[in-house]
mmCIF file of C-alpha atoms in Angstrom:
data_model
loop_
_atom_site.group_PDB
_atom_site.id
_atom_site.type_symbol
_atom_site.label_atom_id
_atom_site.label_comp_id
_atom_site.label_asym_id
_atom_site.label_seq_id
_atom_site.Cartn_x
_atom_site.Cartn_y
_atom_site.Cartn_z
ATOM 1 C CA MET A 54 16.066 23.459 -33.563
ATOM 2 C CA ASN A 55 17.693 25.016 -32.477
ATOM 3 C CA ASP A 56 17.728 24.408 -28.238
ATOM 4 C CA GLU A 57 20.536 22.742 -27.026
ATOM 5 C CA PHE A 58 19.267 20.702 -24.224
ATOM 6 C CA MET A 59 17.189 19.965 -28.312
ATOM 7 C CA GLN A 60 19.381 19.252 -29.499
ATOM 8 C CA GLU A 61 21.436 17.033 -26.104
ATOM 9 C CA ALA A 62 18.349 15.297 -25.816
ATOM 10 C CA ILE A 63 18.633 14.311 -29.301
ATOM 11 C CA ARG A 64 22.087 13.657 -29.238
ATOM 12 C CA GLN A 65 21.511 10.942 -25.810
ATOM 13 C CA ALA A 66 18.258 8.881 -28.325
ATOM 14 C CA ARG A 67 20.821 9.125 -31.290
ATOM 15 C CA LYS A 68 23.553 7.335 -28.990
ATOM 16 C CA SER A 69 20.549 5.046 -28.172
ATOM 17 C CA LEU A 70 20.041 4.411 -30.829
ATOM 18 C CA SER A 71 23.485 3.573 -32.240
ATOM 19 C CA GLU A 72 23.756 1.273 -29.700
ATOM 20 C CA GLY A 73 20.623 -0.695 -30.704
ATOM 21 C CA GLY A 74 18.073 0.484 -28.053
ATOM 22 C CA ILE A 75 14.948 2.507 -28.948
ATOM 23 C CA PRO A 76 15.675 6.153 -29.803
ATOM 24 C CA ILE A 77 13.805 8.376 -27.304
ATOM 25 C CA GLY A 78 16.219 10.618 -25.299
ATOM 26 C CA SER A 79 16.174 13.053 -22.959
ATOM 27 C CA ALA A 80 17.283 16.810 -20.908
ATOM 28 C CA LEU A 81 16.752 18.556 -17.433
ATOM 29 C CA VAL A 82 17.025 21.717 -17.271
ATOM 30 C CA LYS A 83 17.653 23.370 -13.582
ATOM 31 C CA ASP A 84 17.556 27.655 -13.752
ATOM 32 C CA GLY A 85 18.635 27.146 -17.386
ATOM 33 C CA LYS A 86 21.467 24.687 -16.893
ATOM 34 C CA LEU A 87 21.692 21.301 -17.859
ATOM 35 C CA VAL A 88 21.752 19.068 -15.480
ATOM 36 C CA ALA A 89 21.474 15.580 -16.710
ATOM 37 C CA SER A 90 20.931 13.980 -20.158
ATOM 38 C CA GLY A 91 19.564 10.672 -20.829
ATOM 39 C CA HIS A 92 17.926 7.071 -23.331
ATOM 40 C CA ASN A 93 15.705 4.931 -22.839
ATOM 41 C CA LYS A 94 17.526 2.045 -21.610
ATOM 42 C CA ARG A 95 14.628 -1.246 -22.798
ATOM 43 C CA VAL A 96 17.308 -3.186 -24.091
ATOM 44 C CA GLN A 97 20.435 -1.818 -23.297
ATOM 45 C CA GLU A 98 19.660 -2.326 -19.783
ATOM 46 C CA ASN A 99 16.244 -5.035 -20.647
ATOM 47 C CA ASN A 100 14.764 -2.507 -17.952
ATOM 48 C CA PRO A 101 10.742 -2.193 -19.003
ATOM 49 C CA ILE A 102 11.100 1.655 -16.242
ATOM 50 C CA LEU A 103 14.642 2.635 -19.037
ATOM 51 C CA HIS A 104 12.476 5.253 -20.415
ATOM 52 C CA GLY A 105 14.256 8.913 -21.362
ATOM 53 C CA GLU A 106 12.696 11.073 -19.630
ATOM 54 C CA MET A 107 13.564 8.011 -15.928
ATOM 55 C CA ASP A 108 16.807 7.156 -17.063
ATOM 56 C CA CYS A 109 17.243 11.497 -17.894
ATOM 57 C CA LEU A 110 15.652 11.908 -14.463
ATOM 58 C CA ASN A 111 18.398 8.568 -12.865
ATOM 59 C CA ASN A 112 20.888 10.213 -13.423
ATOM 60 C CA ALA A 113 20.161 13.636 -12.314
ATOM 61 C CA GLY A 114 19.888 11.704 -8.575
ATOM 62 C CA ARG A 115 18.837 13.911 -5.638
ATOM 63 C CA VAL A 116 18.676 17.539 -7.227
ATOM 64 C CA GLY A 117 16.448 19.056 -5.055
ATOM 65 C CA SER A 118 13.134 20.883 -5.553
ATOM 66 C CA PHE A 119 12.271 19.829 -9.304
ATOM 67 C CA ARG A 120 10.909 23.253 -9.169
ATOM 68 C CA GLN A 121 13.548 25.665 -11.389
ATOM 69 C CA THR A 122 13.824 22.468 -14.215
ATOM 70 C CA VAL A 123 11.957 21.939 -17.085
ATOM 71 C CA ILE A 124 12.009 18.948 -18.779
ATOM 72 C CA TYR A 125 13.392 17.887 -22.662
ATOM 73 C CA SER A 126 11.911 14.941 -24.400
ATOM 74 C CA THR A 127 12.088 13.335 -28.775
ATOM 75 C CA LEU A 128 8.493 12.830 -27.466
ATOM 76 C CA MET A 129 5.828 13.302 -25.838
ATOM 77 C CA PRO A 130 5.822 11.264 -22.025
ATOM 78 C CA CYS A 131 3.908 8.381 -21.915
ATOM 79 C CA TYR A 132 1.647 7.767 -18.608
ATOM 80 C CA MET A 133 5.353 6.709 -16.515
ATOM 81 C CA CYS A 134 7.267 9.601 -17.475
ATOM 82 C CA ALA A 135 4.079 12.045 -16.880
ATOM 83 C CA GLY A 136 2.678 10.988 -13.581
ATOM 84 C CA THR A 137 6.252 11.483 -12.335
ATOM 85 C CA ILE A 138 6.687 14.404 -13.783
ATOM 86 C CA VAL A 139 3.533 15.825 -12.059
ATOM 87 C CA GLN A 140 4.431 13.101 -8.504
ATOM 88 C CA PHE A 141 7.118 16.369 -8.393
ATOM 89 C CA LYS A 142 6.165 18.718 -8.899
ATOM 90 C CA ILE A 143 8.535 19.719 -13.152
ATOM 91 C CA PRO A 144 6.037 22.521 -14.565
ATOM 92 C CA LYS A 145 7.863 22.655 -18.157
ATOM 93 C CA VAL A 146 8.480 19.733 -20.302
ATOM 94 C CA ILE A 147 9.320 20.704 -24.106
ATOM 95 C CA VAL A 148 9.280 17.164 -26.210
ATOM 96 C CA GLY A 149 10.958 17.153 -30.064
ATOM 97 C CA GLU A 150 7.105 15.545 -31.533
ATOM 98 C CA SER A 151 3.959 13.634 -30.296
ATOM 99 C CA ARG A 152 3.192 12.582 -34.224
ATOM 100 C CA THR A 153 4.657 8.743 -33.822
ATOM 101 C CA PHE A 154 2.702 8.778 -30.636
ATOM 102 C CA ALA A 155 0.466 10.903 -28.216
ATOM 103 C CA GLY A 156 1.576 10.529 -24.434
ATOM 104 C CA ALA A 157 -0.497 11.348 -22.259
ATOM 105 C CA ARG A 158 0.003 15.007 -22.281
ATOM 106 C CA GLU A 159 -3.800 16.341 -21.287
ATOM 107 C CA PHE A 160 -3.249 14.920 -18.219
ATOM 108 C CA MET A 161 0.823 16.981 -16.983
ATOM 109 C CA GLU A 162 -1.776 19.769 -18.249
ATOM 110 C CA GLN A 163 -4.667 18.681 -16.975
ATOM 111 C CA HIS A 164 -1.945 19.391 -13.571
ATOM 112 C CA GLY A 165 -0.918 22.347 -14.655
ATOM 113 C CA VAL A 166 2.099 21.118 -15.839
ATOM 114 C CA GLU A 167 2.879 23.771 -19.141
ATOM 115 C CA VAL A 168 3.451 21.381 -22.788
ATOM 116 C CA ILE A 169 5.470 22.784 -25.560
ATOM 117 C CA ASP A 170 5.010 20.075 -29.014
ATOM 118 C CA LEU A 171 8.351 20.961 -31.099
ATOM 119 C CA ASP A 172 7.291 18.979 -34.106
ATOM 120 C CA LEU A 173 10.662 18.724 -34.991
ATOM 121 C CA PRO A 174 10.471 16.016 -38.252
ATOM 122 C CA GLU A 175 14.010 14.519 -37.163
ATOM 123 C CA CYS A 176 12.122 13.632 -34.246
ATOM 124 C CA VAL A 177 9.576 11.837 -35.804
ATOM 125 C CA ASP A 178 11.771 10.563 -38.735
ATOM 126 C CA MET A 179 14.052 9.143 -36.376
ATOM 127 C CA MET A 180 10.540 7.219 -34.719
ATOM 128 C CA ASN A 181 8.816 6.158 -37.850
ATOM 129 C CA GLN A 182 12.247 4.235 -38.514
ATOM 130 C CA PHE A 183 12.464 3.048 -36.129
ATOM 131 C CA ILE A 184 9.099 1.100 -34.825
ATOM 132 C CA ALA A 185 8.349 0.125 -38.453
ATOM 133 C CA GLN A 186 11.628 -2.301 -38.028
ATOM 134 C CA LYS A 187 10.933 -3.102 -34.876
ATOM 135 C CA PRO A 188 7.380 -2.627 -34.051
ATOM 136 C CA GLU A 189 7.588 -5.764 -31.354
ATOM 137 C CA VAL A 190 10.324 -3.790 -29.306
ATOM 138 C CA TRP A 191 8.100 -0.681 -29.695
ATOM 139 C CA ASN A 192 4.795 -2.384 -28.856
ATOM 140 C CA GLU A 193 6.306 -3.743 -25.285
ATOM 141 C CA ASP A 194 7.983 -0.121 -24.574
ATOM 142 C CA ILE A 195 4.661 1.209 -24.668
ATOM 143 C CA GLY A 196 2.648 -1.176 -22.838
ATOM 144 C CA GLU A 197 0.782 -2.961 -25.017
ATOM 145 C CA LEU A 198 1.088 -7.102 -25.854
ATOM 146 C CA MET B 127 -1.593 -9.837 7.699
ATOM 147 C CA ASN B 128 -2.083 -13.936 5.153
ATOM 148 C CA ASP B 129 -1.722 -12.273 2.085
ATOM 149 C CA GLU B 130 1.465 -14.328 1.052
ATOM 150 C CA PHE B 131 2.889 -11.525 -0.943
ATOM 151 C CA MET B 132 2.154 -8.501 0.820
ATOM 152 C CA GLN B 133 4.552 -10.229 3.610
ATOM 153 C CA GLU B 134 6.358 -10.376 1.117
ATOM 154 C CA ALA B 135 6.067 -6.211 0.318
ATOM 155 C CA ILE B 136 5.764 -5.459 4.020
ATOM 156 C CA ARG B 137 9.513 -8.026 4.419
ATOM 157 C CA GLN B 138 11.203 -5.285 1.764
ATOM 158 C CA ALA B 139 9.833 -2.112 3.004
ATOM 159 C CA ARG B 140 11.579 -3.293 6.549
ATOM 160 C CA LYS B 141 14.201 -3.937 4.913
ATOM 161 C CA SER B 142 14.657 -0.074 3.763
ATOM 162 C CA LEU B 143 14.201 0.508 6.659
ATOM 163 C CA SER B 144 16.986 -1.325 8.168
ATOM 164 C CA GLU B 145 19.268 0.200 5.417
ATOM 165 C CA GLY B 146 18.655 3.956 6.704
ATOM 166 C CA GLY B 147 15.595 3.678 3.728
ATOM 167 C CA ILE B 148 11.678 5.520 3.084
ATOM 168 C CA PRO B 149 10.334 1.424 4.591
ATOM 169 C CA ILE B 150 8.056 1.187 1.189
ATOM 170 C CA GLY B 151 7.941 -2.175 -0.878
ATOM 171 C CA SER B 152 6.494 -3.237 -3.700
ATOM 172 C CA ALA B 153 5.935 -7.292 -5.073
ATOM 173 C CA LEU B 154 4.791 -7.773 -8.970
ATOM 174 C CA VAL B 155 3.381 -11.118 -9.255
ATOM 175 C CA LYS B 156 3.306 -12.690 -12.532
ATOM 176 C CA ASP B 157 0.233 -15.638 -12.632
ATOM 177 C CA GLY B 158 0.451 -16.302 -9.459
ATOM 178 C CA LYS B 159 3.942 -16.166 -8.420
ATOM 179 C CA LEU B 160 6.251 -13.983 -7.481
ATOM 180 C CA VAL B 161 8.375 -12.461 -10.160
ATOM 181 C CA ALA B 162 9.798 -9.751 -7.654
ATOM 182 C CA SER B 163 10.090 -7.511 -4.957
ATOM 183 C CA GLY B 164 11.969 -4.518 -3.939
ATOM 184 C CA HIS B 165 11.905 -1.248 -1.892
ATOM 185 C CA ASN B 166 12.057 2.278 -2.430
ATOM 186 C CA LYS B 167 16.200 3.093 -3.141
ATOM 187 C CA ARG B 168 16.219 6.995 -2.947
ATOM 188 C CA VAL B 169 18.225 7.710 1.237
ATOM 189 C CA GLN B 170 20.602 3.793 -0.892
ATOM 190 C CA GLU B 171 21.177 4.829 -4.100
ATOM 191 C CA ASN B 172 20.497 8.665 -4.263
ATOM 192 C CA ASN B 173 17.839 7.671 -6.299
ATOM 193 C CA PRO B 174 14.375 9.675 -7.303
ATOM 194 C CA ILE B 175 12.003 7.501 -9.596
ATOM 195 C CA LEU B 176 13.352 3.854 -7.027
ATOM 196 C CA HIS B 177 9.708 4.011 -5.946
ATOM 197 C CA GLY B 178 9.453 0.695 -3.646
ATOM 198 C CA GLU B 179 7.533 0.217 -7.264
ATOM 199 C CA MET B 180 9.684 1.478 -9.543
ATOM 200 C CA ASP B 181 12.662 -0.751 -7.628
ATOM 201 C CA CYS B 182 10.352 -4.358 -8.084
ATOM 202 C CA LEU B 183 9.754 -3.577 -11.718
ATOM 203 C CA ASN B 184 12.899 -2.071 -11.856
ATOM 204 C CA ASN B 185 14.625 -5.823 -10.007
ATOM 205 C CA ALA B 186 11.126 -7.812 -12.974
ATOM 206 C CA GLY B 187 13.216 -6.337 -16.192
ATOM 207 C CA ARG B 188 11.212 -7.736 -19.570
ATOM 208 C CA VAL B 189 8.620 -9.288 -18.697
ATOM 209 C CA GLY B 190 7.010 -9.510 -21.491
ATOM 210 C CA SER B 191 3.101 -8.857 -21.017
ATOM 211 C CA PHE B 192 1.759 -7.261 -17.941
ATOM 212 C CA ARG B 193 -1.494 -8.452 -18.258
ATOM 213 C CA GLN B 194 -1.528 -11.758 -15.760
ATOM 214 C CA THR B 195 0.013 -9.103 -13.074
ATOM 215 C CA VAL B 196 -0.612 -7.992 -9.669
ATOM 216 C CA ILE B 197 1.466 -6.093 -8.269
ATOM 217 C CA TYR B 198 1.753 -5.582 -4.177
ATOM 218 C CA SER B 199 2.867 -2.017 -2.710
ATOM 219 C CA THR B 200 3.192 -1.677 1.567
ATOM 220 C CA LEU B 201 2.020 1.838 0.246
ATOM 221 C CA MET B 202 -1.347 3.840 -2.571
ATOM 222 C CA PRO B 203 0.971 4.099 -4.599
ATOM 223 C CA CYS B 204 2.147 8.209 -6.522
ATOM 224 C CA TYR B 205 1.289 9.489 -9.581
ATOM 225 C CA MET B 206 5.086 8.339 -11.414
ATOM 226 C CA CYS B 207 3.980 4.040 -9.954
ATOM 227 C CA ALA B 208 0.188 4.777 -10.638
ATOM 228 C CA GLY B 209 1.363 5.927 -14.442
ATOM 229 C CA THR B 210 3.750 3.470 -14.472
ATOM 230 C CA ILE B 211 0.845 1.190 -13.993
ATOM 231 C CA VAL B 212 -1.703 3.393 -16.045
ATOM 232 C CA GLN B 213 0.689 2.181 -18.485
ATOM 233 C CA PHE B 214 1.386 -1.044 -18.447
ATOM 234 C CA LYS B 215 -1.615 -2.853 -18.357
ATOM 235 C CA ILE B 216 -1.320 -3.493 -14.476
ATOM 236 C CA PRO B 217 -5.076 -5.075 -14.298
ATOM 237 C CA LYS B 218 -4.249 -5.083 -10.050
ATOM 238 C CA VAL B 219 -2.468 -3.361 -7.104
ATOM 239 C CA ILE B 220 -2.441 -4.967 -4.102
ATOM 240 C CA VAL B 221 -2.217 -1.803 -1.292
ATOM 241 C CA GLY B 222 -0.497 -2.010 2.532
ATOM 242 C CA GLU B 223 -2.202 1.618 3.158
ATOM 243 C CA SER B 224 -2.803 5.047 2.519
ATOM 244 C CA ARG B 225 -3.630 6.730 5.657
ATOM 245 C CA THR B 226 -0.549 8.301 5.479
ATOM 246 C CA PHE B 227 -0.529 8.848 2.055
ATOM 247 C CA ALA B 228 -3.941 8.720 0.112
ATOM 248 C CA GLY B 229 -1.668 8.687 -3.372
ATOM 249 C CA ALA B 230 -3.067 7.281 -7.980
ATOM 250 C CA ARG B 231 -5.946 6.187 -5.936
ATOM 251 C CA GLU B 232 -8.574 7.122 -8.372
ATOM 252 C CA PHE B 233 -6.209 8.443 -11.699
ATOM 253 C CA MET B 234 -6.306 4.097 -11.094
ATOM 254 C CA GLU B 235 -9.541 3.201 -10.909
ATOM 255 C CA GLN B 236 -10.576 6.734 -13.664
ATOM 256 C CA HIS B 237 -7.517 3.960 -16.088
ATOM 257 C CA GLY B 238 -9.685 1.131 -14.972
ATOM 258 C CA VAL B 239 -7.930 -0.803 -12.333
ATOM 259 C CA GLU B 240 -8.138 -2.887 -9.787
ATOM 260 C CA VAL B 241 -7.238 -1.399 -6.125
ATOM 261 C CA ILE B 242 -7.106 -3.540 -2.525
ATOM 262 C CA ASP B 243 -6.247 -1.414 0.104
ATOM 263 C CA LEU B 244 -6.315 -3.897 3.366
ATOM 264 C CA ASP B 245 -5.441 -0.816 5.430
ATOM 265 C CA LEU B 246 -3.290 -2.639 7.926
ATOM 266 C CA PRO B 247 -1.974 -1.621 11.012
ATOM 267 C CA GLU B 248 1.729 -2.599 10.885
ATOM 268 C CA CYS B 249 1.912 -0.439 7.537
ATOM 269 C CA VAL B 250 0.414 2.535 8.696
ATOM 270 C CA ASP B 251 2.648 2.442 12.000
ATOM 271 C CA MET B 252 5.562 2.071 9.616
ATOM 272 C CA MET B 253 5.034 4.733 7.647
ATOM 273 C CA ASN B 254 4.348 7.429 10.400
ATOM 274 C CA GLN B 255 7.071 6.742 12.728
ATOM 275 C CA PHE B 256 9.422 7.475 9.538
ATOM 276 C CA ILE B 257 7.479 10.382 8.647
ATOM 277 C CA ALA B 258 7.503 11.495 12.144
ATOM 278 C CA GLN B 259 11.501 10.680 12.144
ATOM 279 C CA LYS B 260 12.844 11.903 8.635
ATOM 280 C CA PRO B 261 9.592 14.449 7.262
ATOM 281 C CA GLU B 262 12.129 17.060 4.506
ATOM 282 C CA VAL B 263 13.633 13.088 3.158
ATOM 283 C CA TRP B 264 9.708 11.613 2.537
ATOM 284 C CA ASN B 265 8.352 15.723 1.637
ATOM 285 C CA GLU B 266 11.512 14.976 -1.394
ATOM 286 C CA ASP B 267 9.805 11.474 -1.926
ATOM 287 C CA ILE B 268 6.832 13.302 -2.791
ATOM 288 C CA GLY B 269 8.308 16.149 -4.824
ATOM 289 C CA GLU B 270 7.223 17.873 -1.149
ATOM 290 C CA LEU B 271 10.209 20.221 -1.618
#
């Protein structure tokens, strides 16, 4: 996988895993440049809203219009993150995979968001291992309690 | 307006206004008891993801299942907050008003969320005044840049 921004998202996911957290990372790019990156912090900060994409936007702060941005995520966004992408009019989402979680692709596409799924084995493997090891944390993260 | 939890949401909105922020507040109730409340912090913390509802969930932390919860907001949730409500399976939303912002009511209802709009003049007035005074901050908050 040669895309430098997806590589940054993957680095963030691995960082989260090394901290005992959920291995999902994200990067925000504006006008072709990295603005911010982040990762899931449910475990690290006891925080249900800091999915990878949300932590990335949290770290980005107030960047003005999102119309020239692309958001990267190692996993297909859930409804929270997809709703955020739709509300802030982020026009393009590039994800690492959607095999371990189908997410809200259709919802984003219905609202005009372009969604590209790179279907990367390294992202699939990372999530499969995590879900097998900590299924209860994963189920909590996606509201399946 | 006698609902104590909506009163808490309105107190939060007024607190935000007194801090120079956007006057939207929220409260989360589980099994009939207040778990947390919060308010929009875009201005106060330079943070685009902390809408009132998101700050409230941020403050609540990991509460386990949301199936016995109700979330209150002084304003109809946007797609970010509505997506969060859908993803975490919060079954009921009680809002102060939707006259100043229509929000994502239909999306929530399509996903089985019960939405009650109290249409409170005090909430409408608070938002109308804010939008008239700081239209650029409001447009930024809802992604209309």
